[in-house]
mmCIF file of C-alpha atoms in Angstrom:
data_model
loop_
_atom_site.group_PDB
_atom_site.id
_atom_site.type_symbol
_atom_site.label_atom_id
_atom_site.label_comp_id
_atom_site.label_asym_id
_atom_site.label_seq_id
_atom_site.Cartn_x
_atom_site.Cartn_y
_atom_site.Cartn_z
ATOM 1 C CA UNK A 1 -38.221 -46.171 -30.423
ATOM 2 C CA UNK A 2 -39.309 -49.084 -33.030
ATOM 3 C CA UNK A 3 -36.204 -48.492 -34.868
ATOM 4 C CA UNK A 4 -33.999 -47.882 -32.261
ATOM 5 C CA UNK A 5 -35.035 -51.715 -30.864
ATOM 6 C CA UNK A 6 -35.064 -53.233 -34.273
ATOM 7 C CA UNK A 7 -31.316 -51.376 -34.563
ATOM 8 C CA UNK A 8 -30.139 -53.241 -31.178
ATOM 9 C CA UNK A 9 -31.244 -56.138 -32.664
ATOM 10 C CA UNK A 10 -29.263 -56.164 -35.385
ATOM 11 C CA UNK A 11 -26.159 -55.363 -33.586
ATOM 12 C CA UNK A 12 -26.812 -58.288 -31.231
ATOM 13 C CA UNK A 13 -27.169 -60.604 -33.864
ATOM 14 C CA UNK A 14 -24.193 -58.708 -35.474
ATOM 15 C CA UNK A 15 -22.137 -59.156 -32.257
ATOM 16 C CA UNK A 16 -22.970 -62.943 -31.676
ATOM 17 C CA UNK A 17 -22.459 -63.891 -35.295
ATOM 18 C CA UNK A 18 -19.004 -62.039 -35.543
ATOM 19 C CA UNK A 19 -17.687 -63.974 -31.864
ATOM 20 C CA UNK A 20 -18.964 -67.216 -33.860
ATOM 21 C CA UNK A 21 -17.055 -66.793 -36.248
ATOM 22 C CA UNK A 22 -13.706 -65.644 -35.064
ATOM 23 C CA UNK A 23 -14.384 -68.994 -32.458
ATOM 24 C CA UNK A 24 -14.538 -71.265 -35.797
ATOM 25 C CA UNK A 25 -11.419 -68.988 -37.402
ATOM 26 C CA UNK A 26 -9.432 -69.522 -33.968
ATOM 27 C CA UNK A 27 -10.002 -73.410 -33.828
ATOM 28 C CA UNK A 28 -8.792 -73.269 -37.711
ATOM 29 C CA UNK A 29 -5.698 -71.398 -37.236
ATOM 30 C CA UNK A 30 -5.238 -73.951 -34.077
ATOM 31 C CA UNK A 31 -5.736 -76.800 -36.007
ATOM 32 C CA UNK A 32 -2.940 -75.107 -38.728
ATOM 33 C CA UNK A 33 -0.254 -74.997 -36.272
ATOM 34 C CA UNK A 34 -1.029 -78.101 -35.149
ATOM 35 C CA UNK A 35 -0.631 -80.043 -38.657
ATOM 36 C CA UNK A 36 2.527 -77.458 -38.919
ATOM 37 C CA UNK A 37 4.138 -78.425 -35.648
ATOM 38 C CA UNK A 38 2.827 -81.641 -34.387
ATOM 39 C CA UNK A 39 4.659 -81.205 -31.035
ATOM 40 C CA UNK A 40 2.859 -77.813 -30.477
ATOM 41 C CA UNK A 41 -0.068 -79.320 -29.385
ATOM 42 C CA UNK A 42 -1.239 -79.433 -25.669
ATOM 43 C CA UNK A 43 2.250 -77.460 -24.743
ATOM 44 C CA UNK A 44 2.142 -74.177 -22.421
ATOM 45 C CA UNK A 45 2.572 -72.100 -25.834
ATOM 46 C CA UNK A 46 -0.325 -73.953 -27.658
ATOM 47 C CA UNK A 47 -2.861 -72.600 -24.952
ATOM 48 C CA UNK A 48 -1.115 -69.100 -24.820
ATOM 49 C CA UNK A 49 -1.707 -68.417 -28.317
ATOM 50 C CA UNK A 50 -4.676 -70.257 -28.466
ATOM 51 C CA UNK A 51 -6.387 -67.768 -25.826
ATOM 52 C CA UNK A 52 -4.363 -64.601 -27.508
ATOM 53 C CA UNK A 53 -6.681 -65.669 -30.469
ATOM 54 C CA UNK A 54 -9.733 -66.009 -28.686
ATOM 55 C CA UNK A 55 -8.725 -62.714 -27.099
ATOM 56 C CA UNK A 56 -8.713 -60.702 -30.723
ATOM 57 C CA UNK A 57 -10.699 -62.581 -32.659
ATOM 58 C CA UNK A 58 -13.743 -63.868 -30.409
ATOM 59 C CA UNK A 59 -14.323 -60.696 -27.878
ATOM 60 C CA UNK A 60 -12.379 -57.767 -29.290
ATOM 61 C CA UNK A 61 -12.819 -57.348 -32.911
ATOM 62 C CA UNK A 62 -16.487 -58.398 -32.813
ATOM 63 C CA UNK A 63 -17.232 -55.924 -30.077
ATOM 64 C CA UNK A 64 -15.251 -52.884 -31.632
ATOM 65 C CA UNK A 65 -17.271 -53.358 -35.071
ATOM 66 C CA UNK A 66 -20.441 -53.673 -33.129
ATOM 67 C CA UNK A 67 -20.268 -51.012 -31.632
ATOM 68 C CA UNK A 68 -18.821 -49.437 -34.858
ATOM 69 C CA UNK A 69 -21.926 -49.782 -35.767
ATOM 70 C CA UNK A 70 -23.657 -47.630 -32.928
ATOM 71 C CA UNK A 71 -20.787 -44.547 -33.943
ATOM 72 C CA UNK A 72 -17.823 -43.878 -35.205
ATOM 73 C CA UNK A 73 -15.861 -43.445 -31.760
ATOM 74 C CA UNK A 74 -15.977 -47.545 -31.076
ATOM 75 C CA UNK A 75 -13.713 -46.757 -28.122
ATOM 76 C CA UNK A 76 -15.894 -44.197 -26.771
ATOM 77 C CA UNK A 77 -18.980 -45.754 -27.309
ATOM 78 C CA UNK A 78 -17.720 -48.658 -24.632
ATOM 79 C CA UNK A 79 -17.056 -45.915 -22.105
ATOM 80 C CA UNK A 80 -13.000 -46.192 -22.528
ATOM 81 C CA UNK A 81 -12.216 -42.782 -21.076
ATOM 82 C CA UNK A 82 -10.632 -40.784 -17.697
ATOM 83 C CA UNK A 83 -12.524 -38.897 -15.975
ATOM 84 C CA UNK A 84 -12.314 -36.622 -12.711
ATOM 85 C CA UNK A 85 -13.570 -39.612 -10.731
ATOM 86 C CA UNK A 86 -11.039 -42.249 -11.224
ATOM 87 C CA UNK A 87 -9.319 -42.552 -8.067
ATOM 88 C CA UNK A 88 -12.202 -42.157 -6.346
ATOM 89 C CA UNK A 89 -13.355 -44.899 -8.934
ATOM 90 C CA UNK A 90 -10.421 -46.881 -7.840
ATOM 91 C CA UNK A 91 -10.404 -46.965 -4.427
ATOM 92 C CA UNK A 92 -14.491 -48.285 -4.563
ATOM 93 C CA UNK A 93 -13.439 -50.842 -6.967
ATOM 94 C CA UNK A 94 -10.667 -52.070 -4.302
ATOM 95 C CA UNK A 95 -12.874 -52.161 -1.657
ATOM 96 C CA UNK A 96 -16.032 -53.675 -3.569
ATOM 97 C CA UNK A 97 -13.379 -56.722 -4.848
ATOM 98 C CA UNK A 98 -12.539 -57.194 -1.236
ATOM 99 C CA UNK A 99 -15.910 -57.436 0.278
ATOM 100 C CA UNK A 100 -17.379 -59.371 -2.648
ATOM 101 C CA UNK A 101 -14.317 -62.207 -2.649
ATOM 102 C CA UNK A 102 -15.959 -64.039 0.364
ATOM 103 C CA UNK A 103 -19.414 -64.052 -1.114
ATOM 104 C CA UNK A 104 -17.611 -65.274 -4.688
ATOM 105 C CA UNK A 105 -15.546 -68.062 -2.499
ATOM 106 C CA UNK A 106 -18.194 -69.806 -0.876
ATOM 107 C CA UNK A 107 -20.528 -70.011 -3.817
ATOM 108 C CA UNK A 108 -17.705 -71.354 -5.312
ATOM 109 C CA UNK A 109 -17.198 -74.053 -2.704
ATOM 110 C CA UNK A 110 -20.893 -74.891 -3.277
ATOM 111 C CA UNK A 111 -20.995 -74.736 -6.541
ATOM 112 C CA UNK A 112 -18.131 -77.239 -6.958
ATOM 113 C CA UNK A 113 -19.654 -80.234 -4.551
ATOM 114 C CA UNK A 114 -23.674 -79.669 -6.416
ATOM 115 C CA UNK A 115 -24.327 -83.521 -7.191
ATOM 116 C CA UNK A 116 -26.675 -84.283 -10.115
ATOM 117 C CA UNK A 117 -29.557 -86.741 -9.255
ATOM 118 C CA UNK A 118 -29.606 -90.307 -10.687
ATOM 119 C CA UNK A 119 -31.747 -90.108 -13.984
ATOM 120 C CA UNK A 120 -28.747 -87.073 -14.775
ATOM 121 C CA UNK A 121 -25.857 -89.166 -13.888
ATOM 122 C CA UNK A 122 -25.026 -89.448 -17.142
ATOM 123 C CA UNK A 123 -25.193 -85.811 -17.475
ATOM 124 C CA UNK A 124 -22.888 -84.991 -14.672
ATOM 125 C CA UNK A 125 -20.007 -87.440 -16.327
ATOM 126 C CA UNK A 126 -19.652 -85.451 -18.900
ATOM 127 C CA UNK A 127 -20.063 -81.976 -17.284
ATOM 128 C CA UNK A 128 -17.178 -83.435 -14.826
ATOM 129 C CA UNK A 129 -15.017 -84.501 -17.825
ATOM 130 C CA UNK A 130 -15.356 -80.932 -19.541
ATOM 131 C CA UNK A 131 -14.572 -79.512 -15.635
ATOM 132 C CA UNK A 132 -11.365 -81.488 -15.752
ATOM 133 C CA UNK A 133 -10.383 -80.313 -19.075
ATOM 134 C CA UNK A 134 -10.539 -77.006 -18.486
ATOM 135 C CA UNK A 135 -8.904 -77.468 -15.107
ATOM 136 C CA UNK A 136 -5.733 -79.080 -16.740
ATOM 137 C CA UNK A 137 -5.685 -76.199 -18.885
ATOM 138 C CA UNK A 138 -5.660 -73.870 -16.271
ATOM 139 C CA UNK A 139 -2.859 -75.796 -14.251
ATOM 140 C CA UNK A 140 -0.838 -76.452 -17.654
ATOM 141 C CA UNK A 141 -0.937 -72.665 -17.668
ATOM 142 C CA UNK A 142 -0.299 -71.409 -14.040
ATOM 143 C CA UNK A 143 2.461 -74.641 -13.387
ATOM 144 C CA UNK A 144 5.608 -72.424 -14.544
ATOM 145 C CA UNK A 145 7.305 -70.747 -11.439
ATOM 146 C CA UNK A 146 9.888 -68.437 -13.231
ATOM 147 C CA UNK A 147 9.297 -65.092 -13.200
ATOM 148 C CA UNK A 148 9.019 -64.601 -16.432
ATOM 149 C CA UNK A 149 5.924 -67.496 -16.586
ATOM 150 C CA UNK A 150 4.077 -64.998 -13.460
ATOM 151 C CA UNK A 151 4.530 -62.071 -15.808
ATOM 152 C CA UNK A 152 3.430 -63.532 -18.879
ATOM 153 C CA UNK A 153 0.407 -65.155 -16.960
ATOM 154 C CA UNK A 154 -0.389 -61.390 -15.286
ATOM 155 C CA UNK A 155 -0.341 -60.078 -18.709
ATOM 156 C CA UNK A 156 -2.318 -63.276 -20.436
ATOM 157 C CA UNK A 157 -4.544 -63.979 -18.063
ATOM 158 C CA UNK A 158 -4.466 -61.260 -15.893
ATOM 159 C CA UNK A 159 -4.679 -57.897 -17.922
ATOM 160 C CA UNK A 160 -5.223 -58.714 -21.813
ATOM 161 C CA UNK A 161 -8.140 -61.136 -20.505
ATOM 162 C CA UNK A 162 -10.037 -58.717 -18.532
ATOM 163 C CA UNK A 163 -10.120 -56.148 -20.973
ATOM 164 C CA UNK A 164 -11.114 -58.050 -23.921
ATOM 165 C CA UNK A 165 -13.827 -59.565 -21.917
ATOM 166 C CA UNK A 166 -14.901 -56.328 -20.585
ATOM 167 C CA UNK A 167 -14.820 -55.061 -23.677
ATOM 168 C CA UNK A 168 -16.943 -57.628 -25.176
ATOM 169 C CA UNK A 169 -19.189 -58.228 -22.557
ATOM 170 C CA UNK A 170 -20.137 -54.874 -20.576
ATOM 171 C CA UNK A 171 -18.737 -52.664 -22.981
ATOM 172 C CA UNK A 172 -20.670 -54.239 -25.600
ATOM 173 C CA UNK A 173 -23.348 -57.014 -24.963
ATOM 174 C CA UNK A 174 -24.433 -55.105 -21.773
ATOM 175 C CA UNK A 175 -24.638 -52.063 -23.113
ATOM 176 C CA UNK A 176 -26.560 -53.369 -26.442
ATOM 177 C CA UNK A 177 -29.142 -55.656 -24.042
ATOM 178 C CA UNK A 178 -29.684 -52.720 -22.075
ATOM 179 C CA UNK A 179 -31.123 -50.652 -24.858
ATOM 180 C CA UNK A 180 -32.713 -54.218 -26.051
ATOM 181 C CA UNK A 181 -34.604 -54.529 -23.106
ATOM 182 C CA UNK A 182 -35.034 -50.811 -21.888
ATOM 183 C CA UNK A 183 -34.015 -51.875 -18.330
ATOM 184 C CA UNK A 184 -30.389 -51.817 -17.084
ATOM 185 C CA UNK A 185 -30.969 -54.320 -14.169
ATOM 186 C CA UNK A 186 -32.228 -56.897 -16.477
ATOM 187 C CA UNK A 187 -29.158 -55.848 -18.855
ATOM 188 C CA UNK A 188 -26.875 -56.471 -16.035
ATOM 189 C CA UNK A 189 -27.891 -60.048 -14.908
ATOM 190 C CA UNK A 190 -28.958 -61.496 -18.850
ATOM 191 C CA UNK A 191 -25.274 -60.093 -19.452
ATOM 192 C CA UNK A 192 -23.771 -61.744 -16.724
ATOM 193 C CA UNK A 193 -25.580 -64.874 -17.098
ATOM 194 C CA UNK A 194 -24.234 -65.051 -20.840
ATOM 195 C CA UNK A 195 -20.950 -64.156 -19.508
ATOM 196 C CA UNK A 196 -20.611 -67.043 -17.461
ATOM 197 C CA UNK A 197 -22.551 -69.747 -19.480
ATOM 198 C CA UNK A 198 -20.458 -68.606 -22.410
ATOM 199 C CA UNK A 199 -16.562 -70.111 -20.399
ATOM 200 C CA UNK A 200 -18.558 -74.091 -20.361
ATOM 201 C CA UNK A 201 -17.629 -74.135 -16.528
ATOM 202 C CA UNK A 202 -20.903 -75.520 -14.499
ATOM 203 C CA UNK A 203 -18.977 -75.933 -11.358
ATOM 204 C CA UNK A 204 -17.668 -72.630 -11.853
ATOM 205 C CA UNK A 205 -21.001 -71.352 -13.150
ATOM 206 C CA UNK A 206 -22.571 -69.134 -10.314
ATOM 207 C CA UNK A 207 -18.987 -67.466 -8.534
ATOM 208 C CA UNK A 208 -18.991 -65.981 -12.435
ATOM 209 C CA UNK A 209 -22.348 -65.403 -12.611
ATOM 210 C CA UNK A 210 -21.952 -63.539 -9.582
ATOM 211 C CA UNK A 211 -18.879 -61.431 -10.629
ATOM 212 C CA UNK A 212 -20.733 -60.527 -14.009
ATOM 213 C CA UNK A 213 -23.190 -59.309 -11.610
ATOM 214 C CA UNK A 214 -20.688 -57.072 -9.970
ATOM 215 C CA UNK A 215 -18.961 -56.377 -12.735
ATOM 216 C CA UNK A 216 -21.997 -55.068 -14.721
ATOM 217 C CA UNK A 217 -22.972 -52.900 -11.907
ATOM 218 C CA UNK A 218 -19.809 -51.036 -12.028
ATOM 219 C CA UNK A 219 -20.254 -50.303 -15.233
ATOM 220 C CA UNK A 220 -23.475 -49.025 -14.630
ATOM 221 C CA UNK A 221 -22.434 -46.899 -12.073
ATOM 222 C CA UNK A 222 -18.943 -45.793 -13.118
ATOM 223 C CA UNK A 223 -20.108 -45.252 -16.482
ATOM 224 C CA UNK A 224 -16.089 -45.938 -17.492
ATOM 225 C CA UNK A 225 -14.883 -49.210 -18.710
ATOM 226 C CA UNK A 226 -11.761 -48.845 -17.328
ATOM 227 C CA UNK A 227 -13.587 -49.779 -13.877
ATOM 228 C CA UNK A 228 -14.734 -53.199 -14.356
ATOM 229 C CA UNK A 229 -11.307 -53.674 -16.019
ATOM 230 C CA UNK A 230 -9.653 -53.107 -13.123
ATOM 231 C CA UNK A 231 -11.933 -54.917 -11.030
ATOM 232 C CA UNK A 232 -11.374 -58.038 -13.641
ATOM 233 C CA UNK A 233 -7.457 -57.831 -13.560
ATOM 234 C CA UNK A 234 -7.591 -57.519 -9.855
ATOM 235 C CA UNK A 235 -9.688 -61.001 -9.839
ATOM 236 C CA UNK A 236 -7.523 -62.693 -12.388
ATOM 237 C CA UNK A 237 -4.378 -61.546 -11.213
ATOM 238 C CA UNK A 238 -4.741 -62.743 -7.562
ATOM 239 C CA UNK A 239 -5.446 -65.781 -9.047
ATOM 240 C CA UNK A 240 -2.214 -66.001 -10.776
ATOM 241 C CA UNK A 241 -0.203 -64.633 -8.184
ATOM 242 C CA UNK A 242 -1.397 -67.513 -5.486
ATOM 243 C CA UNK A 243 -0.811 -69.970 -7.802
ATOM 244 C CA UNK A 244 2.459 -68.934 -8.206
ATOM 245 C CA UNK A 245 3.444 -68.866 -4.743
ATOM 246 C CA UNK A 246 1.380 -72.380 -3.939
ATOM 247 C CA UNK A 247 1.702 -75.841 -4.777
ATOM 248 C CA UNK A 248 -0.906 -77.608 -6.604
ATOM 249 C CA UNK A 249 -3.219 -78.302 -3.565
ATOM 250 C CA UNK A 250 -2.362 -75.190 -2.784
ATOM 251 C CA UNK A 251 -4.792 -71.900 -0.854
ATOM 252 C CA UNK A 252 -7.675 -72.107 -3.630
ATOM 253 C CA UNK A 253 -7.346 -75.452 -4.159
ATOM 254 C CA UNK A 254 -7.940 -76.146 -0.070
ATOM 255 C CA UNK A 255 -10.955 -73.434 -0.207
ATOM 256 C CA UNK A 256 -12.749 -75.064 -2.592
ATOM 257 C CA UNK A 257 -12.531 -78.504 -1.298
ATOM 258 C CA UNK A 258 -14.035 -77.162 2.226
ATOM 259 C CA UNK A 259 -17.752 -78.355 3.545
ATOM 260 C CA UNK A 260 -19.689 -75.918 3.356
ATOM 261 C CA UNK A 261 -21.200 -75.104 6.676
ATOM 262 C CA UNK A 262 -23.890 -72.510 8.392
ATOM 263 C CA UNK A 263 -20.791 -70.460 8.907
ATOM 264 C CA UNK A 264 -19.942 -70.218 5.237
ATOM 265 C CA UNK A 265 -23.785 -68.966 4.831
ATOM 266 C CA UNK A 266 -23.465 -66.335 7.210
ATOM 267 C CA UNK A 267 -19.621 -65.191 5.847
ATOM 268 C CA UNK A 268 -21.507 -65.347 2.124
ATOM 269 C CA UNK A 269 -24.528 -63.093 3.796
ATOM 270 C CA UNK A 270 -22.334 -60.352 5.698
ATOM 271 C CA UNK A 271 -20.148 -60.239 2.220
ATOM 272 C CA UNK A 272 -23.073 -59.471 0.184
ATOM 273 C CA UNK A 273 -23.989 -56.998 2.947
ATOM 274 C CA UNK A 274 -20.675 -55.570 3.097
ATOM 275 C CA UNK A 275 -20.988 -55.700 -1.055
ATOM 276 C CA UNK A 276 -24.154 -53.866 -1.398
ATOM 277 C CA UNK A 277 -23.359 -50.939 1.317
ATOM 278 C CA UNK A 278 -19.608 -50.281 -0.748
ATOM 279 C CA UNK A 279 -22.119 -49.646 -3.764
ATOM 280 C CA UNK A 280 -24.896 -48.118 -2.173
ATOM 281 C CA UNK A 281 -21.690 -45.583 -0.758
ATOM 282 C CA UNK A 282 -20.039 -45.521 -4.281
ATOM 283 C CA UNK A 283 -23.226 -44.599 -5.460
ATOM 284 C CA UNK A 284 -24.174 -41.864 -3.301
ATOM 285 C CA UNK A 285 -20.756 -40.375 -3.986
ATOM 286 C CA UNK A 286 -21.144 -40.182 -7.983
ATOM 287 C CA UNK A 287 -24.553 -38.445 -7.001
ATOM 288 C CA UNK A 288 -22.546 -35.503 -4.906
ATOM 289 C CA UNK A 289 -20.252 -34.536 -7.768
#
């Protein structure tokens, strides 16, 4: 058991150490284009590659030799398979993204109008400034409306995004914590706490946090990567596709800004309700087979 633990640690410190460095290679190649081609910077295309990057050389090669490390099936070590469940899989991880958007949507609306007391004004400046980088980013990004900007954005930001991060984060981190630790529930929420810290988003801090938590549960549950995956994509992609058909103040946009009231309290309770009976069913069903 000793060495099993001292083992996890390793490949923790393994995994974190190999994401550092493919951030520092990533902001290196980045900065070579950008002495290269001095009006690549800040474009559409400078962002695209600069999160393809991130994509191979922060999440997915650090998490495939980590968990190289546990075997030598990488792939199956994350859970990457098919099995006789899967559209039964499917159809849960439908329903659980519907009845967990409302409880993500109004902790995002909180989330976004928290105010910072006095003495950490200065804190909340810069937090904000960070907040509206990121946010031109993500407009810069989701501003093209031809079609072949939404499919390049479904494929970006939509589907190679949510299975690197999956891959990194539940197939890997989660997984490794859990045996850290020796308790999955504790795996789940450290994982998902990491998971949103990790994006530098405070106003979007506890939606995320919130979605690791999902996310990490159907991975405990499905016991197949492929599910939180899905569930990802599905998040990302809806995203995209609004955007697409909105203008800049567009449905999201409007949602966030609302007050949050009572009602938004009770919507956020009955979704979490609604939430925790779709698992509690999904649950009982993997238990029948």
């Amino acid at each position: 058991m000793q060495n099993n633990k001292v083992q996890d640690t390793a490949i923790l410190l393994y995994l974190i150490l190999f994401s550092f460095v493919g951030s520092l290679a990533v902001s290196l190649l980045m900065g070579g284009f950008t002495l290269m081609f001095s009006t690549f910077e800040n474009g559409v295309w400078y962002y695209r590659l600069s999160i393809l990057l991130q994509d191979v050389l922060m999440f997915f090669l650090p998490a495939y030799y980590a968990c190289a490390k546990i075997s030598d099936n990488p792939l199956q070590t994350m859970e990457l398979k098919r099995n006789l469940r899967f559209p039964r899989d499917i159809f849960y991880t439908v329903l659980i993204f519907v009845t967990s958007y409302f409880a993500t949507s109004v902790l995002a609306q909180w989330n976004s109008q928290i105010t910072f007391p006095d003495s950490m004004k200065f804190l909340e400046i810069r937090v904000k400034e960070m907040e509206d980088t990121a946010l031109r980013t993500t407009h810069l990004l989701l501003s093209g409306k031809s079609f072949i900007d939404l499919i390049l954005n479904l494929l970006l930001i939509g589907a190679a995004a949510a299975f690197v991060e999956e891959v990194f984060f539940r197939g890997a981190l989660q997984r490794i914590i859990v045996g850290w630790l020796g308790n999955k529930h504790l795996g789940v929420w450290v994982s998902a706490f990491i998971f949103s810290a990790i994006h530098l988003q405070f106003y979007g801090f506890f939606p995320r946090l919130f979605l690791g938590v999902v996310l990490g549960y159907l991975f405990v549950y499905s016991r197949n990567l492929w599910i939180p995956i899905l569930f990802h994509f599905l998040n990302n992609a809806f995203v995209v596709i609004v955007r697409f058909f909105s203008d800049e103040q567009g449905f999201l946009q409007q949602m966030e800004n609302m007050e949050v009231t009572w009602v938004s309290w009770a919507i956020f309770a009955l979704s979490l309700w609604c939430t925790f009976s779709a698992f509690k069913k999904y649950k009982n069903t993997i238990h029948e087979l």
